[in-house]
Every structure is written in C-alpha cells, then in structure tokens.
GROMACS .gro file of C-alpha atoms in nm:
model
  484
    1UNK     CA    1  15.389  17.543  -0.031
    2UNK     CA    2  15.205  17.775   0.207
    3UNK     CA    3  15.288  17.918   0.546
    4UNK     CA    4  14.982  17.982   0.760
    5UNK     CA    5  14.987  18.168   1.089
    6UNK     CA    6  14.702  18.109   1.331
    7UNK     CA    7  14.601  18.151   1.692
    8UNK     CA    8  14.509  17.786   1.734
    9UNK     CA    9  14.594  17.465   1.553
   10UNK     CA   10  14.359  17.173   1.621
   11UNK     CA   11  14.492  16.830   1.528
   12UNK     CA   12  14.193  16.609   1.443
   13UNK     CA   13  13.831  16.677   1.349
   14UNK     CA   14  13.634  16.428   1.553
   15UNK     CA   15  13.390  16.534   1.823
   16UNK     CA   16  13.655  16.720   2.026
   17UNK     CA   17  13.826  16.878   1.726
   18UNK     CA   18  13.508  17.011   1.569
   19UNK     CA   19  13.397  17.165   1.897
   20UNK     CA   20  13.740  17.316   1.962
   21UNK     CA   21  13.741  17.473   1.616
   22UNK     CA   22  13.383  17.596   1.650
   23UNK     CA   23  13.436  17.754   1.993
   24UNK     CA   24  13.760  17.927   1.902
   25UNK     CA   25  13.641  18.028   1.555
   26UNK     CA   26  13.317  18.164   1.699
   27UNK     CA   27  13.516  18.383   1.936
   28UNK     CA   28  13.697  18.542   1.642
   29UNK     CA   29  14.030  18.362   1.665
   30UNK     CA   30  14.208  18.239   1.355
   31UNK     CA   31  14.182  17.862   1.372
   32UNK     CA   32  14.313  17.588   1.147
   33UNK     CA   33  14.229  17.222   1.198
   34UNK     CA   34  14.415  16.929   1.048
   35UNK     CA   35  14.253  16.600   0.946
   36UNK     CA   36  14.435  16.302   0.796
   37UNK     CA   37  14.130  16.089   0.721
   38UNK     CA   38  13.762  16.192   0.732
   39UNK     CA   39  13.601  16.491   0.900
   40UNK     CA   40  13.375  16.374   1.180
   41UNK     CA   41  13.606  16.116   1.325
   42UNK     CA   42  13.520  15.783   1.483
   43UNK     CA   43  13.184  15.892   1.622
   44UNK     CA   44  13.036  15.986   1.285
   45UNK     CA   45  13.185  15.713   1.070
   46UNK     CA   46  13.247  15.403   1.281
   47UNK     CA   47  13.103  15.466   1.627
   48UNK     CA   48  12.800  15.642   1.766
   49UNK     CA   49  12.613  15.719   1.446
   50UNK     CA   50  12.621  15.389   1.253
   51UNK     CA   51  12.589  15.175   1.567
   52UNK     CA   52  12.276  15.357   1.681
   53UNK     CA   53  12.134  15.335   1.329
   54UNK     CA   54  12.188  14.957   1.328
   55UNK     CA   55  12.032  14.930   1.674
   56UNK     CA   56  11.729  15.116   1.540
   57UNK     CA   57  11.698  14.874   1.247
   58UNK     CA   58  11.733  14.580   1.484
   59UNK     CA   59  11.463  14.712   1.716
   60UNK     CA   60  11.222  14.756   1.427
   61UNK     CA   61  11.289  14.399   1.308
   62UNK     CA   62  11.253  14.260   1.660
   63UNK     CA   63  10.923  14.427   1.724
   64UNK     CA   64  10.777  14.317   1.394
   65UNK     CA   65  10.851  13.959   1.492
   66UNK     CA   66  10.771  13.972   1.863
   67UNK     CA   67  10.436  14.146   1.886
   68UNK     CA   68  10.176  14.225   1.964
   69UNK     CA   69  10.264  14.580   2.059
   70UNK     CA   70   9.971  14.789   2.168
   71UNK     CA   71   9.741  14.508   2.063
   72UNK     CA   72   9.875  14.525   1.707
   73UNK     CA   73  10.056  14.233   1.547
   74UNK     CA   74  10.235  14.223   1.214
   75UNK     CA   75  10.141  13.932   0.987
   76UNK     CA   76  10.367  14.008   0.695
   77UNK     CA   77  10.561  13.683   0.719
   78UNK     CA   78  10.937  13.696   0.669
   79UNK     CA   79  11.099  14.036   0.702
   80UNK     CA   80  11.373  14.174   0.478
   81UNK     CA   81  11.681  14.293   0.671
   82UNK     CA   82  11.907  14.327   0.368
   83UNK     CA   83  11.910  14.707   0.387
   84UNK     CA   84  12.018  14.735   0.752
   85UNK     CA   85  12.392  14.783   0.695
   86UNK     CA   86  12.338  15.031   0.413
   87UNK     CA   87  12.093  15.223   0.634
   88UNK     CA   88  12.371  15.262   0.894
   89UNK     CA   89  12.621  15.379   0.631
   90UNK     CA   90  12.372  15.625   0.486
   91UNK     CA   91  12.318  15.789   0.825
   92UNK     CA   92  12.693  15.840   0.858
   93UNK     CA   93  12.711  15.996   0.513
   94UNK     CA   94  12.413  16.223   0.579
   95UNK     CA   95  12.549  16.355   0.906
   96UNK     CA   96  12.903  16.397   0.772
   97UNK     CA   97  12.767  16.605   0.484
   98UNK     CA   98  12.699  16.880   0.735
   99UNK     CA   99  13.071  16.917   0.810
  100UNK     CA  100  13.253  16.983   0.485
  101UNK     CA  101  13.559  17.212   0.481
  102UNK     CA  102  13.353  17.477   0.301
  103UNK     CA  103  13.066  17.466   0.553
  104UNK     CA  104  13.304  17.467   0.847
  105UNK     CA  105  13.481  17.774   0.710
  106UNK     CA  106  13.160  17.963   0.633
  107UNK     CA  107  12.942  17.858   0.927
  108UNK     CA  108  13.188  17.790   1.209
  109UNK     CA  109  13.478  18.014   1.126
  110UNK     CA  110  13.775  17.779   1.092
  111UNK     CA  111  13.985  17.625   0.818
  112UNK     CA  112  14.053  17.256   0.753
  113UNK     CA  113  14.377  17.120   0.613
  114UNK     CA  114  14.371  16.759   0.491
  115UNK     CA  115  14.687  16.558   0.543
  116UNK     CA  116  14.923  16.392   0.791
  117UNK     CA  117  15.020  16.634   1.072
  118UNK     CA  118  15.373  16.643   1.213
  119UNK     CA  119  15.441  16.850   1.525
  120UNK     CA  120  15.764  17.047   1.554
  121UNK     CA  121  15.896  17.286   1.820
  122UNK     CA  122  15.782  17.649   1.849
  123UNK     CA  123  15.421  17.582   1.749
  124UNK     CA  124  15.499  17.449   1.402
  125UNK     CA  125  15.278  17.184   1.243
  126UNK     CA  126  15.382  17.040   0.906
  127UNK     CA  127  15.100  16.918   0.683
  128UNK     CA  128  15.243  16.798   0.355
  129UNK     CA  129  15.390  17.101   0.183
  130UNK     CA  130  15.208  17.342   0.414
  131UNK     CA  131  15.337  17.484   0.740
  132UNK     CA  132  15.117  17.597   1.027
  133UNK     CA  133  15.263  17.835   1.283
  134UNK     CA  134  15.028  17.834   1.580
  135UNK     CA  135  15.030  18.027   1.905
  136UNK     CA  136  14.863  17.730   2.076
  137UNK     CA  137  14.784  17.373   1.969
  138UNK     CA  138  14.515  17.127   2.083
  139UNK     CA  139  14.552  16.754   2.021
  140UNK     CA  140  14.219  16.588   1.940
  141UNK     CA  141  14.345  16.288   1.743
  142UNK     CA  142  14.097  16.038   1.889
  143UNK     CA  143  14.151  15.664   1.935
  144UNK     CA  144  14.155  15.331   1.754
  145UNK     CA  145  14.046  14.976   1.845
  146UNK     CA  146  14.279  14.788   2.076
  147UNK     CA  147  14.376  14.447   1.940
  148UNK     CA  148  14.466  14.208   2.225
  149UNK     CA  149  14.763  13.970   2.199
  150UNK     CA  150  14.560  13.654   2.134
  151UNK     CA  151  14.741  13.365   1.970
  152UNK     CA  152  14.664  13.355   1.597
  153UNK     CA  153  14.462  13.676   1.586
  154UNK     CA  154  14.717  13.853   1.367
  155UNK     CA  155  14.677  13.581   1.104
  156UNK     CA  156  14.298  13.596   1.079
  157UNK     CA  157  14.064  13.848   0.922
  158UNK     CA  158  13.847  13.995   1.195
  159UNK     CA  159  13.613  14.285   1.250
  160UNK     CA  160  13.647  14.590   1.474
  161UNK     CA  161  13.408  14.880   1.506
  162UNK     CA  162  13.599  15.040   1.217
  163UNK     CA  163  13.559  14.781   0.940
  164UNK     CA  164  13.235  14.632   1.073
  165UNK     CA  165  13.041  14.880   0.860
  166UNK     CA  166  13.192  14.742   0.541
  167UNK     CA  167  12.978  14.427   0.576
  168UNK     CA  168  12.731  14.405   0.290
  169UNK     CA  169  12.512  14.137   0.449
  170UNK     CA  170  12.414  14.034   0.798
  171UNK     CA  171  12.622  13.727   0.894
  172UNK     CA  172  12.452  13.405   1.000
  173UNK     CA  173  12.681  13.376   1.303
  174UNK     CA  174  12.912  13.610   1.494
  175UNK     CA  175  13.163  13.574   1.778
  176UNK     CA  176  13.235  13.886   1.985
  177UNK     CA  177  13.537  13.920   2.213
  178UNK     CA  178  13.453  14.179   2.479
  179UNK     CA  179  13.131  14.267   2.659
  180UNK     CA  180  13.176  14.642   2.687
  181UNK     CA  181  12.938  14.891   2.523
  182UNK     CA  182  13.037  14.791   2.167
  183UNK     CA  183  13.012  14.419   2.237
  184UNK     CA  184  12.677  14.445   2.413
  185UNK     CA  185  12.519  14.682   2.161
  186UNK     CA  186  12.636  14.493   1.855
  187UNK     CA  187  12.558  14.160   2.020
  188UNK     CA  188  12.196  14.256   2.066
  189UNK     CA  189  12.168  14.430   1.729
  190UNK     CA  190  12.294  14.138   1.523
  191UNK     CA  191  12.100  13.885   1.731
  192UNK     CA  192  11.780  14.077   1.663
  193UNK     CA  193  11.866  14.080   1.293
  194UNK     CA  194  11.886  13.702   1.293
  195UNK     CA  195  12.254  13.635   1.365
  196UNK     CA  196  12.359  13.363   1.608
  197UNK     CA  197  12.578  13.560   1.853
  198UNK     CA  198  12.823  13.451   2.122
  199UNK     CA  199  12.995  13.711   2.343
  200UNK     CA  200  13.309  13.634   2.546
  201UNK     CA  201  13.384  13.838   2.860
  202UNK     CA  202  13.699  13.750   3.051
  203UNK     CA  203  13.576  13.919   3.370
  204UNK     CA  204  13.285  13.841   3.596
  205UNK     CA  205  13.064  14.125   3.473
  206UNK     CA  206  12.960  14.276   3.142
  207UNK     CA  207  12.992  14.656   3.118
  208UNK     CA  208  13.246  14.665   3.401
  209UNK     CA  209  13.219  15.043   3.446
  210UNK     CA  210  12.849  15.015   3.532
  211UNK     CA  211  12.649  14.915   3.839
  212UNK     CA  212  12.697  14.543   3.905
  213UNK     CA  213  12.332  14.463   3.969
  214UNK     CA  214  12.188  14.646   3.670
  215UNK     CA  215  12.461  14.528   3.431
  216UNK     CA  216  12.386  14.169   3.529
  217UNK     CA  217  12.013  14.225   3.481
  218UNK     CA  218  12.079  14.361   3.132
  219UNK     CA  219  12.300  14.061   3.057
  220UNK     CA  220  12.016  13.827   3.158
  221UNK     CA  221  11.772  14.017   2.936
  222UNK     CA  222  11.997  13.977   2.633
  223UNK     CA  223  12.049  13.609   2.712
  224UNK     CA  224  11.673  13.566   2.726
  225UNK     CA  225  11.651  13.720   2.377
  226UNK     CA  226  11.900  13.466   2.249
  227UNK     CA  227  12.246  13.622   2.284
  228UNK     CA  228  12.493  13.370   2.425
  229UNK     CA  229  12.693  13.576   2.677
  230UNK     CA  230  12.975  13.395   2.856
  231UNK     CA  231  13.149  13.556   3.154
  232UNK     CA  232  13.476  13.419   3.293
  233UNK     CA  233  13.545  13.334   2.929
  234UNK     CA  234  13.886  13.426   2.792
  235UNK     CA  235  13.969  13.379   2.425
  236UNK     CA  236  14.311  13.211   2.406
  237UNK     CA  237  14.344  13.123   2.039
  238UNK     CA  238  14.195  13.231   1.707
  239UNK     CA  239  14.212  13.049   1.375
  240UNK     CA  240  14.042  13.037   1.036
  241UNK     CA  241  13.908  12.709   0.894
  242UNK     CA  242  13.706  12.671   0.573
  243UNK     CA  243  13.619  13.040   0.571
  244UNK     CA  244  13.497  13.027   0.933
  245UNK     CA  245  13.643  13.199   1.239
  246UNK     CA  246  13.736  12.959   1.518
  247UNK     CA  247  13.787  13.080   1.874
  248UNK     CA  248  13.926  12.865   2.152
  249UNK     CA  249  13.831  12.998   2.495
  250UNK     CA  250  13.871  12.909   2.858
  251UNK     CA  251  13.516  12.921   2.997
  252UNK     CA  252  13.512  12.884   3.376
  253UNK     CA  253  13.844  12.705   3.345
  254UNK     CA  254  13.727  12.461   3.079
  255UNK     CA  255  13.853  12.482   2.720
  256UNK     CA  256  13.579  12.516   2.459
  257UNK     CA  257  13.584  12.580   2.083
  258UNK     CA  258  13.342  12.811   1.900
  259UNK     CA  259  13.295  12.862   1.526
  260UNK     CA  260  13.117  13.143   1.335
  261UNK     CA  261  13.111  13.332   1.006
  262UNK     CA  262  13.260  13.650   1.154
  263UNK     CA  263  13.464  13.760   1.455
  264UNK     CA  264  13.428  14.104   1.615
  265UNK     CA  265  13.703  14.221   1.852
  266UNK     CA  266  13.565  14.481   2.094
  267UNK     CA  267  13.793  14.495   2.398
  268UNK     CA  268  13.854  14.869   2.422
  269UNK     CA  269  14.039  15.150   2.249
  270UNK     CA  270  14.383  15.308   2.249
  271UNK     CA  271  14.471  15.673   2.195
  272UNK     CA  272  14.609  15.787   1.860
  273UNK     CA  273  14.954  15.907   1.968
  274UNK     CA  274  15.169  15.751   1.698
  275UNK     CA  275  15.356  15.940   1.422
  276UNK     CA  276  15.267  16.285   1.552
  277UNK     CA  277  15.614  16.390   1.669
  278UNK     CA  278  15.510  16.407   2.035
  279UNK     CA  279  15.859  16.314   2.156
  280UNK     CA  280  16.015  16.595   1.952
  281UNK     CA  281  15.789  16.858   2.110
  282UNK     CA  282  15.812  16.726   2.465
  283UNK     CA  283  15.460  16.589   2.507
  284UNK     CA  284  15.455  16.296   2.752
  285UNK     CA  285  15.228  16.004   2.673
  286UNK     CA  286  15.175  15.633   2.724
  287UNK     CA  287  15.005  15.374   2.506
  288UNK     CA  288  14.682  15.468   2.680
  289UNK     CA  289  14.696  15.840   2.606
  290UNK     CA  290  14.849  16.184   2.636
  291UNK     CA  291  14.932  16.306   2.986
  292UNK     CA  292  14.761  16.630   3.088
  293UNK     CA  293  14.711  16.829   3.407
  294UNK     CA  294  14.370  16.918   3.547
  295UNK     CA  295  14.353  17.209   3.303
  296UNK     CA  296  14.414  16.973   3.006
  297UNK     CA  297  14.760  17.112   2.935
  298UNK     CA  298  15.025  16.863   2.827
  299UNK     CA  299  15.387  16.865   2.938
  300UNK     CA  300  15.448  17.118   2.658
  301UNK     CA  301  15.296  17.446   2.785
  302UNK     CA  302  15.178  17.542   2.435
  303UNK     CA  303  15.002  17.214   2.363
  304UNK     CA  304  14.672  17.095   2.509
  305UNK     CA  305  14.463  16.782   2.456
  306UNK     CA  306  14.098  16.674   2.462
  307UNK     CA  307  13.884  16.375   2.374
  308UNK     CA  308  13.977  16.011   2.326
  309UNK     CA  309  14.349  16.092   2.294
  310UNK     CA  310  14.349  16.141   2.672
  311UNK     CA  311  14.269  15.771   2.708
  312UNK     CA  312  14.031  15.818   3.001
  313UNK     CA  313  13.655  15.844   2.948
  314UNK     CA  314  13.641  15.825   2.566
  315UNK     CA  315  13.284  15.946   2.520
  316UNK     CA  316  13.188  16.203   2.255
  317UNK     CA  317  12.995  16.425   2.495
  318UNK     CA  318  13.287  16.443   2.738
  319UNK     CA  319  13.521  16.506   2.445
  320UNK     CA  320  13.313  16.814   2.363
  321UNK     CA  321  13.331  16.938   2.722
  322UNK     CA  322  13.706  16.879   2.733
  323UNK     CA  323  13.753  17.064   2.404
  324UNK     CA  324  13.568  17.369   2.536
  325UNK     CA  325  13.780  17.369   2.851
  326UNK     CA  326  14.102  17.330   2.654
  327UNK     CA  327  14.013  17.620   2.422
  328UNK     CA  328  13.930  17.852   2.711
  329UNK     CA  329  14.255  17.772   2.889
  330UNK     CA  330  14.467  17.787   2.574
  331UNK     CA  331  14.340  18.120   2.442
  332UNK     CA  332  14.247  18.309   2.759
  333UNK     CA  333  14.431  18.361   3.090
  334UNK     CA  334  14.200  18.115   3.261
  335UNK     CA  335  14.252  17.804   3.472
  336UNK     CA  336  13.933  17.610   3.413
  337UNK     CA  337  13.938  17.252   3.539
  338UNK     CA  338  13.753  16.952   3.400
  339UNK     CA  339  13.509  16.818   3.657
  340UNK     CA  340  13.413  16.455   3.598
  341UNK     CA  341  13.225  16.407   3.925
  342UNK     CA  342  12.886  16.422   3.751
  343UNK     CA  343  13.000  16.258   3.428
  344UNK     CA  344  12.735  16.043   3.265
  345UNK     CA  345  12.731  15.775   2.998
  346UNK     CA  346  12.494  15.525   2.842
  347UNK     CA  347  12.492  15.192   2.664
  348UNK     CA  348  12.218  15.197   2.401
  349UNK     CA  349  12.090  14.844   2.420
  350UNK     CA  350  11.718  14.782   2.464
  351UNK     CA  351  11.658  14.861   2.743
  352UNK     CA  352  11.933  15.121   2.780
  353UNK     CA  353  12.172  15.133   3.075
  354UNK     CA  354  12.280  15.482   3.181
  355UNK     CA  355  12.490  15.603   3.472
  356UNK     CA  356  12.635  15.914   3.632
  357UNK     CA  357  12.855  15.968   3.934
  358UNK     CA  358  12.930  15.664   4.147
  359UNK     CA  359  12.730  15.346   4.189
  360UNK     CA  360  12.633  15.146   4.496
  361UNK     CA  361  12.944  14.927   4.491
  362UNK     CA  362  13.177  15.228   4.455
  363UNK     CA  363  13.003  15.412   4.739
  364UNK     CA  364  13.059  15.111   4.964
  365UNK     CA  365  13.423  15.074   4.859
  366UNK     CA  366  13.492  15.442   4.924
  367UNK     CA  367  13.315  15.442   5.259
  368UNK     CA  368  13.070  15.711   5.152
  369UNK     CA  369  12.757  15.745   5.363
  370UNK     CA  370  12.469  15.666   5.133
  371UNK     CA  371  12.134  15.506   5.081
  372UNK     CA  372  12.002  15.347   4.762
  373UNK     CA  373  11.662  15.478   4.649
  374UNK     CA  374  11.489  15.259   4.390
  375UNK     CA  375  11.191  15.271   4.162
  376UNK     CA  376  11.095  15.006   3.906
  377UNK     CA  377  10.958  15.088   3.563
  378UNK     CA  378  10.696  14.819   3.620
  379UNK     CA  379  10.540  15.067   3.866
  380UNK     CA  380  10.545  15.361   3.621
  381UNK     CA  381  10.218  15.422   3.438
  382UNK     CA  382  10.366  15.543   3.108
  383UNK     CA  383  10.616  15.258   3.097
  384UNK     CA  384  10.340  15.005   3.152
  385UNK     CA  385  10.117  15.159   2.884
  386UNK     CA  386  10.405  15.159   2.632
  387UNK     CA  387  10.507  14.803   2.725
  388UNK     CA  388  10.849  14.939   2.824
  389UNK     CA  389  10.839  14.834   3.187
  390UNK     CA  390  11.167  14.644   3.226
  391UNK     CA  391  11.436  14.773   3.460
  392UNK     CA  392  11.460  15.027   3.740
  393UNK     CA  393  11.619  15.347   3.864
  394UNK     CA  394  11.874  15.353   4.145
  395UNK     CA  395  11.975  15.681   4.311
  396UNK     CA  396  12.277  15.689   4.542
  397UNK     CA  397  12.238  15.974   4.790
  398UNK     CA  398  12.336  16.081   5.142
  399UNK     CA  399  12.025  16.049   5.363
  400UNK     CA  400  12.144  16.333   5.588
  401UNK     CA  401  12.287  16.594   5.352
  402UNK     CA  402  12.050  16.485   5.069
  403UNK     CA  403  12.343  16.511   4.828
  404UNK     CA  404  12.319  16.287   4.519
  405UNK     CA  405  12.639  16.090   4.463
  406UNK     CA  406  12.524  15.904   4.155
  407UNK     CA  407  12.237  15.744   3.967
  408UNK     CA  408  12.194  15.439   3.745
  409UNK     CA  409  11.902  15.366   3.515
  410UNK     CA  410  11.822  15.043   3.335
  411UNK     CA  411  11.512  15.106   3.132
  412UNK     CA  412  11.345  15.288   2.843
  413UNK     CA  413  11.516  15.610   2.734
  414UNK     CA  414  11.769  15.578   3.016
  415UNK     CA  415  12.017  15.793   2.824
  416UNK     CA  416  11.766  16.077   2.828
  417UNK     CA  417  11.639  16.026   3.183
  418UNK     CA  418  11.988  16.027   3.336
  419UNK     CA  419  12.026  16.393   3.236
  420UNK     CA  420  11.806  16.504   3.526
  421UNK     CA  421  12.045  16.349   3.775
  422UNK     CA  422  12.350  16.484   3.592
  423UNK     CA  423  12.213  16.838   3.618
  424UNK     CA  424  12.122  16.786   3.983
  425UNK     CA  425  12.470  16.664   4.069
  426UNK     CA  426  12.647  16.934   3.868
  427UNK     CA  427  12.452  17.212   4.038
  428UNK     CA  428  12.415  17.070   4.386
  429UNK     CA  429  12.040  17.006   4.371
  430UNK     CA  430  11.949  16.775   4.663
  431UNK     CA  431  11.740  16.465   4.612
  432UNK     CA  432  11.461  16.619   4.817
  433UNK     CA  433  11.421  16.897   4.557
  434UNK     CA  434  11.393  16.649   4.272
  435UNK     CA  435  11.131  16.468   4.477
  436UNK     CA  436  10.915  16.776   4.526
  437UNK     CA  437  10.955  16.916   4.170
  438UNK     CA  438  10.637  16.870   3.965
  439UNK     CA  439  10.686  16.638   3.667
  440UNK     CA  440  10.445  16.605   3.375
  441UNK     CA  441  10.218  16.300   3.389
  442UNK     CA  442  10.223  16.051   3.224
  443UNK     CA  443  10.588  16.060   3.120
  444UNK     CA  444  10.890  15.841   3.172
  445UNK     CA  445  11.045  16.123   3.373
  446UNK     CA  446  10.781  16.062   3.641
  447UNK     CA  447  10.987  15.753   3.726
  448UNK     CA  448  11.288  15.972   3.811
  449UNK     CA  449  11.069  16.174   4.046
  450UNK     CA  450  10.928  15.859   4.203
  451UNK     CA  451  11.280  15.726   4.262
  452UNK     CA  452  11.373  16.055   4.430
  453UNK     CA  453  11.058  16.044   4.641
  454UNK     CA  454  11.182  15.721   4.794
  455UNK     CA  455  11.403  15.953   5.001
  456UNK     CA  456  11.094  16.086   5.177
  457UNK     CA  457  10.933  15.747   5.211
  458UNK     CA  458  11.238  15.579   5.362
  459UNK     CA  459  11.409  15.851   5.560
  460UNK     CA  460  11.326  16.215   5.522
  461UNK     CA  461  10.950  16.216   5.564
  462UNK     CA  462  10.943  15.985   5.866
  463UNK     CA  463  11.232  16.154   6.045
  464UNK     CA  464  11.116  16.506   5.959
  465UNK     CA  465  10.759  16.444   6.073
  466UNK     CA  466  10.875  16.297   6.402
  467UNK     CA  467  11.109  16.592   6.464
  468UNK     CA  468  10.835  16.839   6.373
  469UNK     CA  469  10.577  16.672   6.598
  470UNK     CA  470  10.826  16.671   6.884
  471UNK     CA  471  10.896  17.040   6.838
  472UNK     CA  472  10.527  17.126   6.800
  473UNK     CA  473  10.428  16.925   7.108
  474UNK     CA  474  10.690  17.094   7.326
  475UNK     CA  475  10.582  17.435   7.203
  476UNK     CA  476  10.204  17.397   7.225
  477UNK     CA  477  10.142  17.108   7.458
  478UNK     CA  478   9.932  16.943   7.188
  479UNK     CA  479   9.957  16.565   7.213
  480UNK     CA  480   9.738  16.444   6.929
  481UNK     CA  481   9.388  16.443   6.789
  482UNK     CA  482   9.268  16.178   7.034
  483UNK     CA  483   9.314  16.425   7.324
  484UNK     CA  484   9.084  16.688   7.180
   0.00000   0.00000   0.00000
C-alpha cells in the first residue's frame, strides 16, 4: 500500500487525460494519472483510429472495383477483404504502443496507476491499495455507447463501436440504428467491403449537427453507392431468429421488418460518471455529463473536467483543448475560458463532411445577418484532375463586416480544408483577406480561396467599385473613358 502526493491527479488516459498529463508534467508539476482499462481510451481502441483504418481499407476495395481511376483499371478479379478488420486492430495496437506507462513517465513526465479510481474528499483518490493525495484533480473519464430503450434489445447480442472491432470477418448484412458520424462512416465502410447495409434514422436528417443541405447530399451519395438509408425510421423492436438480427421499424408511419447478420447500435454516447464517488465529493452531474462552469471547474472547487465526460461536443481534438484549459486553470491563478465559437468537426465518409461555426440554417434561426458564398469542387482544377469533384464549400459570412460565422465543406479532404476557416474565425480574419491571400495552384485549398472570393463577386467588389468610382468622379470630375 502506497501513499502518493501529487500536484495533479488525472482520472482517465484518453485524449483529454493524456494531454492533461503531458501539459502539467511538461511544466514540471508532479502528475499521476489513473486508468482502469487501456491507455489511449476510446479514440485509440474503439473510435477514431480503427474506424479510419477500416474506412481506408474500404476505400481501397471500392476503387479497385469501380475504376478506372486516372485511366487505370484493375483487372485482378475478386478482391480479398479478409484482412480488413485485423488491419484496423493492428493500427490501434501500433498507436497505443507509443503510450506505455514507461514511455509516458520518461517522455512526458507523469505517472500512470492502473486500477479503479474512487474519489474521496480533500483531494484523495483511492486506486486499489494505493492512495493519491492531489492538490487538484481533473476528470477525463470519457464516454460509452448509449443503448436506447428499444423493446427486446437487452435480450439480443448487438454491436456498438466498442465490440465492433472484435468481428473476425466482414458480415454479409448489417443493420445500423443511428445515422450520426458512426452510423454513416461504418455504413459506407461495410457497404464498400461488400456488406448489405441498412441505416435507420428516426429524424428527418442524417448527421443532425451538420448543414441540412450538405448532409442530405452526402446521404444521397451513399444511397447511390448502395447503402439503404431510411429517415423517419424508428426502430421499435429487436429480436433474434435463427442467428439473425431482426429489427421492426416504423418507416414513415408504416411498420416494416428487416433482417441481417449483425446489428450495430450507434445512437450517441453517454459520459462515464458512474462508480467514481462524484456524489461523495460534491461534483454535480447528469446522465449526459459532469457540470462545469466556463472555466471547466466542477461544483467542487478542487475538481475540474475535460473531454467526453462533459457530455457536450465529444470530439478528441476539443477534448485536448479542454484538457489544456483545465490544467492552466487548475494549476495557475488563471481564468481561461473555453471558446467553442470556432469549433470544427468532420465525418470521414468519402467524400468527407466538415463544419465549423454555424451553418446556414442556424444563421437564419438566430437572425444573424449573413450571406452564403459557395464554390463547387466540380469547378476546381485539382479536384477534377484527381476525380474528386463531388461536393462544395459553403461559407457563412456577414457581407458588411466580412466576419465569417461558419463554413461547411462536403468534398475531398474536407477535414483538412476546414482548418483554414477555423483559424480565420478564431483570429478574426475577414473573408475578404482569405479571398486575397495567394494559394498554391493546383491544390484543393484553391477551392477554399475560390469560395471566399465569391464575397467579392457577389457583394464586395461590385459595391466597392461603385463607391470608389463615385468618390473618384466627385473628386476629379472624370466621368469615364468614353468622355476622353
């Protein structure tokens, strides 16, 4: 039994926990993290890493079968997809190997205790027979799949993003409940690997957080590839018959029955707040997550929180930003606030759908003065050459102040291209400056410049030229070339 005193205890070693430990350890503080399962958390083992690996495998398989690409066509006959699931698992193992307790201690400056954490008053954290006494504590316990109360679901074996990666073979058929990022990504991936896929979405739109128009265009693209996506489709009953999963759903008010080899439930996530002792230490929470103020402090002044346990954005990159803010506020007399106004995210289908800020519908709902500036990838030279010309860019900006309120991209490398707009919004760069900034040709980023240049074409250039000519005429008496 050991008693360990530290400046900061970090509960969880997912994206937020690893960053919190790294930042505090790098600043010279004594840090101890606690992990009850596997270092790396959901993102490394059951989320971002394996899902993107499977999407990569699926894209390779799809292109081999649906050429020609660049005038080249594969004639190898049937393709072998048997290694796709193992490829995804291997990528998780390879990336996790970079974050062992020994490497984290030596390279990032913090310790890792393995075991179930239990919070107690006065900064005490029990981990098995060990006791941590911490000046400050940060909760980074992550989240888990939400299982909806569907009749019969608790009596049937089903997949979530956690146990999906235990599949040894690609199923012949798959039913997916939920058309959020997980449902859309896995729907396309398995379809491209030869699985017959049906996706149920109870609402009117897939990817409800995203721009209506672009989300619907992406839905239509996946349907064209062969994914059966049903909106206004609510699963009401689940059963198992002869080794098959059977889902009864109300589709546009009509009851229909669907059967497949596997069932994936992907309707969202819930914060990991159970069995931590939060009530005993005065940390308020709901089933959705821990309650924090704008500085990420909980209702216990010595405990902070970051990442999925907040139950808000639940993206790894925002978890990292929240962890950095929480560390600064916990260990220094600072009052940094998390600013989500330029927050970005992406769904990594093919093509990708990425967003930041607000979309067109939200701008209208909030009564924000705006104009939508568009540019299609079918007009971009690099996109056309690479045969990646589906989709478009939408920029939501104020035509008078030139302030960018948001941007949405459906197209190739959208997750990369959205960064330009995120930086612009975070640092107050007006759309006119993006328009006039020289971009390398031919690149996909030229499309972001072209979208920004729509500001000049539609408003700025015309209005500015007319104002300038009026001023110049009044000053010089010049009325035009025809009067010379």
